[in-house]
Amino acid sequence: MLGDHDVVNRREVPVLPLQRNEIVSESRIAQIIERARRAADEQSGVARQGHLFADLEKTLRETDRSKRVEFFQHEGENGEPWKNKLICGDSLHVMESLLHYENLRGKVQMIYLDPPYGITYDSNFQQRVDSTKNEEKDAADDVLTIKAFRDTWTLGIHSYLSYLQERLYLCRELLGDSGSIFLQMGDENAHITRTLLDEVFGAANFVSEVIFYKTSGKGAAGLDSVFDRLLWYAKDKPSLKYRQLYMPRPQHTLQEQYTLVELPDGTVRRISDKENDGSTALPTGARRFMPGDLSSQGESDEGSEPFEFEGVNYSLPPNTHWKTGLEGRKRLAAKRRLYPVGKRLRYKRYADDFPLAPYTNIWDDTVISGFGAAKLYAVQTSPKVVERCILMTTDPGDLVFDPTCGSGTTAACAELTGRRWVTCDTSRVAVNVSRQRLVSAVLPHYRTRNGKVSGSFLFRSVAHVTLKSLAYDLEPEKIDLVDQPEVDKDAVRVCGPFEVTSLGRYSVEDWKGYVVREPGIGEATKLENYIEVICRLYRKDAAIQGATGLVHAVAETEKEKIAISVGPLSGRVTGKQINDAVQDALASGILEVHVLGWAFEANVGEVKSQLEKRGKVKVELIMIRPDTLAEGLKATQPEMLFSPLALPDIEVAAAQNGKEKQLRVTLKGVALFDRKRRTTEYKAADSGYVSAWYLDEDYDGDCFVDCQMFFDFKKTPNIKAALRAEVDPEEFTLKLDSELFPLRGYKRIAVKVVDVYGNESVVVRDLG
Ligand SMILES: C[S@@+](CC[C@H](N)C(=O)[O-])C[C@H]1O[C@@H](n2cnc3c(N)ncnc32)[C@H](O)[C@@H]1O
């Protein structure tokens, strides 16, 4: 194996803890269930936010009240309950954090990695939460995004491979000894990435290369490319955890191998061509079989003696012995299993002795559109593929990690199959699509062996009649079908608790920029100041030398001066940073401050409005695109990289609910900054700009808990698909009034808005 993780030329990136931004807790799940039940009772589905849980409501409506609603919970270390994790952040930082703060070194059983394929970038990025294809109105945005994405890899395949290599080394550290990694790849780069995997994991740990159908063909010129590949490596192949999966025996195996039929009267004949191709049915009661070999390698005195059957003495080929002893052969004869072929004696292996066959490395049942399901994400993987990988290499309760979450296929499949999961993505669109997909899932509930998921499920099993079971009169072996757990029909299941996190609190250290270390040289040789890069990208006229304190640069034209402050690389912009930047700007006589960041703390909207109320200063909060600093980014248009943070505008009103006085929140709209016109624009909540909003009824000031959720269903293709003909999707416009709720302990609420670009912003309101 070539290099070790430590000696490879790597950028040193800050190692940051995860910061919980939001939890979908047990009580939250209980609320979901309760609301869905209420909506189901009301029949009409009047409670609009219930529509997210349309499937659940439908299930509850169609079954009697005794149906339980369950979710799986897992134990973590030290008896603490484990929480699955949806993380917004670059996989490189996230993996460092999982290793150093979350104690997950060697704890991951399977990694599913589906990175951008490194060639056709345009198929790998989705700009808006609600568009899976280039709709006309979004065409301009998409073109810009695609260009920015493609430009990320200035050194072409070299940039791409080093991007992957860094991450693969970290994947290896996360995997346990019996663990597996699957790298999903397109045709173009599969050969190069396989070499990379050989280097990182060792060629001896190569397990298989699977090809699976991704499309049924597009009618392209020449040969259509219809499959993608999975490159499967073990952390340590001799210790690999592998669970055999079976499929119905393929037709071609039957046709090639099971070419004889035994009729009910015991006569045997060759199968006809028409029977073999299925155009004529077999006679009733006929059984297909193939002649099975009764000999094994190696000669022995007794075990190689000729055997008499129906008056004929059958001998064995040289250097072989009978697979079963004399008694066994007699039993086979009594069961009419023996079948001479020429001079040799064989036994009848009926097709129905075991009607299944192990999977091979060609998967031809995986085309996603074949399921009639709308895709959530432009580059979504077929759940069948991911599910199969999970089932082959993990047991219930094992931990699965996907550093390229996308629409959350791996998390959804892990949830379905009772595995624990962690997943991350740099894209806020991806994180939001995934969250939505998870919380709205309705899953079958599986029976467990001992009440614990990690104690495994009860599986459907199939009898496997073998030569041994026949010869020794044994009960046929029961083969557990680990992809067919027994379903508890008295219950339905929803997604278990999970937390949504980003990379955590930061220190001044984070403003230092990346250190690039050359191989073999101990000292840092290059210090790139990312703040300079961002300021220049944002405003070409920004003068970096004008920096004082948290004003990192000043942009100056004839008419005006703007102070620019940039948030930390992997953390959130805090209210304090905004405050400090404004004070520093005012001290230099500058009245306009733009604070740029990759993420913002919840209270920044309040801080901004207080500062603006207090003085003459104008504050703009600007989101930086996640991949803006990707290594080797070519100079690119600022409009592609920066977008204003849209701040929710809400109204809280008291209302009487029976005897109790309760509260109701109304989303009025969002305020956002128009960079071209340099004005703050206001978008009404129903203007199509808001994709979803969430309410935390009792915000603790730290971690956002989704107590109520509202989606614009017209913009949510999966919900449309789920509802199909049942209801008119036009009815489902974004609900702007919350349900009534009581004032609780913290006397503080928070509202989070997700816009159609996947940007999140939060506003906090103290109600004390
Ligand atoms: C091909 S998609 C994955 C799709 C996913 N398999 C699914 O079924 O939806 C690749 C994803 O990787 C994300 N990505 C790219 N570079 C990343 C990085 N450095 N860290 C985390 N995520 C990244 C992209 O935002 C994109 O969502």
CSV table of C-alpha atoms in Angstrom, one decimal, residues 173-345:
chain,number,residue,atom,x,y,z
A,173,GLU,CA,-10.1,5.5,9.7
A,174,LEU,CA,-13.8,5.5,10.5
A,175,LEU,CA,-14.4,1.9,9.3
A,176,GLY,CA,-14.2,-1.0,11.7
A,177,ASP,CA,-12.1,-4.0,10.7
A,178,SER,CA,-15.1,-5.9,9.4
A,179,GLY,CA,-16.4,-2.8,7.6
A,180,SER,CA,-17.0,-2.1,3.9
A,181,ILE,CA,-16.9,1.0,1.6
A,182,PHE,CA,-18.9,1.4,-1.6
A,183,LEU,CA,-17.8,4.1,-4.0
A,184,GLN,CA,-20.4,4.8,-6.6
A,185,MET,CA,-18.9,5.8,-9.9
A,186,GLY,CA,-19.8,6.5,-13.5
A,187,ASP,CA,-18.2,4.9,-16.4
A,188,GLU,CA,-15.7,7.6,-17.1
A,189,ASN,CA,-13.7,7.6,-14.0
A,190,ALA,CA,-14.3,4.1,-12.5
A,191,HIS,CA,-10.9,2.9,-13.6
A,192,ILE,CA,-9.0,5.7,-12.1
A,193,THR,CA,-10.9,5.8,-8.9
A,194,ARG,CA,-10.4,2.0,-8.5
A,195,THR,CA,-6.7,2.6,-8.6
A,196,LEU,CA,-7.1,5.2,-5.9
A,197,LEU,CA,-9.0,2.7,-3.8
A,198,ASP,CA,-6.3,0.2,-4.4
A,199,GLU,CA,-3.9,2.7,-3.0
A,200,VAL,CA,-5.9,3.7,0.0
A,201,PHE,CA,-7.4,0.4,1.0
A,202,GLY,CA,-5.0,-2.0,-0.6
A,203,ALA,CA,-5.7,-4.1,-3.7
A,204,ALA,CA,-6.0,-7.2,-1.5
A,205,ASN,CA,-9.1,-5.6,0.1
A,206,PHE,CA,-11.0,-5.3,-3.2
A,207,VAL,CA,-14.2,-7.2,-2.9
A,208,SER,CA,-16.2,-6.6,-6.0
A,209,GLU,CA,-17.2,-4.3,-8.8
A,210,VAL,CA,-20.9,-4.2,-9.2
A,211,ILE,CA,-22.6,-2.7,-12.1
A,212,PHE,CA,-26.2,-1.6,-11.7
A,213,TYR,CA,-28.7,-0.1,-14.1
A,214,LYS,CA,-29.3,3.6,-13.6
A,215,THR,CA,-31.5,4.1,-16.7
A,216,SER,CA,-33.2,2.1,-19.3
A,217,GLY,CA,-31.5,4.0,-22.0
A,218,LYS,CA,-31.8,7.5,-23.5
A,219,GLY,CA,-31.4,6.7,-27.1
A,220,ALA,CA,-28.0,8.4,-27.3
A,221,ALA,CA,-25.9,8.1,-30.4
A,222,GLY,CA,-23.7,5.0,-30.4
A,223,LEU,CA,-24.0,2.7,-27.4
A,224,ASP,CA,-26.1,4.0,-24.5
A,225,SER,CA,-24.5,4.0,-21.1
A,226,VAL,CA,-27.1,2.5,-18.9
A,227,PHE,CA,-25.2,1.5,-15.8
A,228,ASP,CA,-23.2,2.9,-13.0
A,229,ARG,CA,-20.6,1.1,-10.9
A,230,LEU,CA,-20.0,0.3,-7.2
A,231,LEU,CA,-16.4,-0.3,-6.2
A,232,TRP,CA,-16.6,-2.3,-3.1
A,233,TYR,CA,-13.6,-2.5,-0.7
A,234,ALA,CA,-13.2,-4.1,2.7
A,235,LYS,CA,-11.2,-2.5,5.5
A,236,ASP,CA,-9.7,-5.9,6.0
A,237,LYS,CA,-11.0,-8.6,3.7
A,238,PRO,CA,-10.4,-11.6,5.9
A,239,SER,CA,-12.6,-10.0,8.6
A,240,LEU,CA,-15.3,-8.7,6.3
A,241,LYS,CA,-18.9,-8.9,7.5
A,242,TYR,CA,-20.9,-10.3,4.6
A,243,ARG,CA,-24.5,-11.4,4.7
A,244,GLN,CA,-25.7,-13.4,1.7
A,245,LEU,CA,-28.7,-12.0,-0.1
A,246,TYR,CA,-30.7,-14.1,-2.5
A,247,MET,CA,-32.8,-13.3,-5.6
A,248,PRO,CA,-35.3,-15.5,-7.4
A,249,ARG,CA,-33.3,-17.8,-9.5
A,250,PRO,CA,-32.8,-16.0,-12.8
A,251,GLN,CA,-34.5,-17.3,-15.9
A,252,HIS,CA,-31.3,-17.8,-17.8
A,253,THR,CA,-29.8,-20.1,-15.0
A,254,LEU,CA,-33.0,-22.2,-15.1
A,255,GLN,CA,-32.8,-22.3,-18.9
A,256,GLU,CA,-29.1,-23.2,-19.0
A,257,GLN,CA,-28.9,-25.7,-16.1
A,258,TYR,CA,-32.3,-27.1,-15.3
A,259,THR,CA,-33.0,-28.8,-18.6
A,260,LEU,CA,-34.7,-32.0,-17.5
A,261,VAL,CA,-38.2,-32.5,-16.2
A,262,GLU,CA,-39.7,-35.3,-14.1
A,263,LEU,CA,-43.3,-35.9,-14.8
A,264,PRO,CA,-45.7,-37.0,-12.0
A,265,ASP,CA,-45.5,-40.7,-13.2
A,266,GLY,CA,-41.7,-40.6,-12.6
A,267,THR,CA,-40.7,-40.5,-16.2
A,268,VAL,CA,-37.9,-38.1,-17.1
A,269,ARG,CA,-37.5,-36.2,-20.3
A,270,ARG,CA,-35.5,-33.3,-21.7
A,271,ILE,CA,-37.4,-30.0,-21.6
A,272,SER,CA,-38.7,-28.8,-24.9
A,273,ASP,CA,-37.5,-25.5,-26.4
A,274,LYS,CA,-41.0,-24.0,-26.0
A,275,GLU,CA,-41.2,-25.1,-22.4
A,276,ASN,CA,-37.7,-23.7,-21.8
A,277,ASP,CA,-38.5,-20.3,-23.2
A,278,GLY,CA,-41.8,-20.2,-21.3
A,279,SER,CA,-44.1,-20.1,-24.4
A,280,THR,CA,-45.6,-23.5,-23.3
A,281,ALA,CA,-46.3,-24.4,-19.7
A,282,LEU,CA,-44.9,-27.5,-18.1
A,283,PRO,CA,-47.4,-30.4,-17.5
A,284,THR,CA,-49.1,-30.1,-14.1
A,285,GLY,CA,-46.9,-31.6,-11.3
A,286,ALA,CA,-43.8,-31.7,-13.5
A,287,ARG,CA,-40.5,-30.7,-11.7
A,288,ARG,CA,-37.5,-29.3,-13.4
A,289,PHE,CA,-34.2,-30.6,-12.3
A,290,MET,CA,-30.5,-30.8,-13.2
A,291,PRO,CA,-28.2,-33.8,-12.5
A,292,GLY,CA,-26.0,-33.0,-9.5
A,293,ASP,CA,-22.5,-34.4,-9.1
A,294,LEU,CA,-22.2,-37.1,-6.5
A,295,SER,CA,-18.4,-37.2,-6.5
A,296,SER,CA,-15.7,-35.1,-4.7
A,297,GLN,CA,-12.0,-34.7,-5.3
A,298,GLY,CA,-9.7,-37.3,-3.7
A,299,GLU,CA,-9.8,-41.1,-3.6
A,300,SER,CA,-10.4,-43.2,-0.5
A,301,ASP,CA,-10.5,-47.0,0.0
A,302,GLU,CA,-14.1,-47.3,1.1
A,303,GLY,CA,-15.5,-44.1,-0.2
A,304,SER,CA,-14.6,-44.8,-3.8
A,305,GLU,CA,-16.1,-48.3,-4.1
A,306,PRO,CA,-18.5,-48.8,-7.0
A,307,PHE,CA,-22.2,-48.5,-6.1
A,308,GLU,CA,-25.0,-50.7,-7.4
A,309,PHE,CA,-28.2,-48.9,-8.5
A,310,GLU,CA,-31.1,-50.7,-10.3
A,311,GLY,CA,-28.9,-53.6,-11.2
A,312,VAL,CA,-26.0,-51.5,-12.6
A,313,ASN,CA,-22.7,-51.0,-10.9
A,314,TYR,CA,-21.6,-47.4,-11.1
A,315,SER,CA,-18.0,-46.5,-10.5
A,316,LEU,CA,-16.5,-43.0,-9.9
A,317,PRO,CA,-14.1,-41.1,-12.1
A,318,PRO,CA,-10.5,-41.6,-11.0
A,319,ASN,CA,-9.2,-39.8,-7.9
A,320,THR,CA,-12.7,-39.1,-6.5
A,321,HIS,CA,-14.9,-40.4,-3.7
A,322,TRP,CA,-18.7,-40.4,-3.1
A,323,LYS,CA,-20.0,-37.2,-1.6
A,324,THR,CA,-22.2,-39.3,0.7
A,325,GLY,CA,-21.6,-42.6,2.4
A,326,LEU,CA,-23.2,-45.9,1.5
A,327,GLU,CA,-26.3,-45.4,3.8
A,328,GLY,CA,-26.7,-41.9,2.3
A,329,ARG,CA,-26.7,-43.2,-1.2
A,330,LYS,CA,-29.3,-45.9,-0.2
A,331,ARG,CA,-31.5,-43.2,1.2
A,332,LEU,CA,-31.2,-41.1,-2.0
A,333,ALA,CA,-32.2,-44.2,-4.0
A,334,ALA,CA,-35.2,-44.7,-1.7
A,335,LYS,CA,-36.2,-41.1,-2.3
A,336,ARG,CA,-35.9,-41.6,-6.0
A,337,ARG,CA,-33.3,-39.0,-6.2
A,338,LEU,CA,-30.6,-41.0,-8.0
A,339,TYR,CA,-30.3,-40.4,-11.7
A,340,PRO,CA,-27.8,-42.1,-14.0
A,341,VAL,CA,-26.3,-40.1,-16.8
A,342,GLY,CA,-24.4,-42.5,-19.2
A,343,LYS,CA,-21.9,-44.4,-17.1
A,344,ARG,CA,-22.1,-42.1,-14.1
A,345,LEU,CA,-24.5,-41.9,-11.3
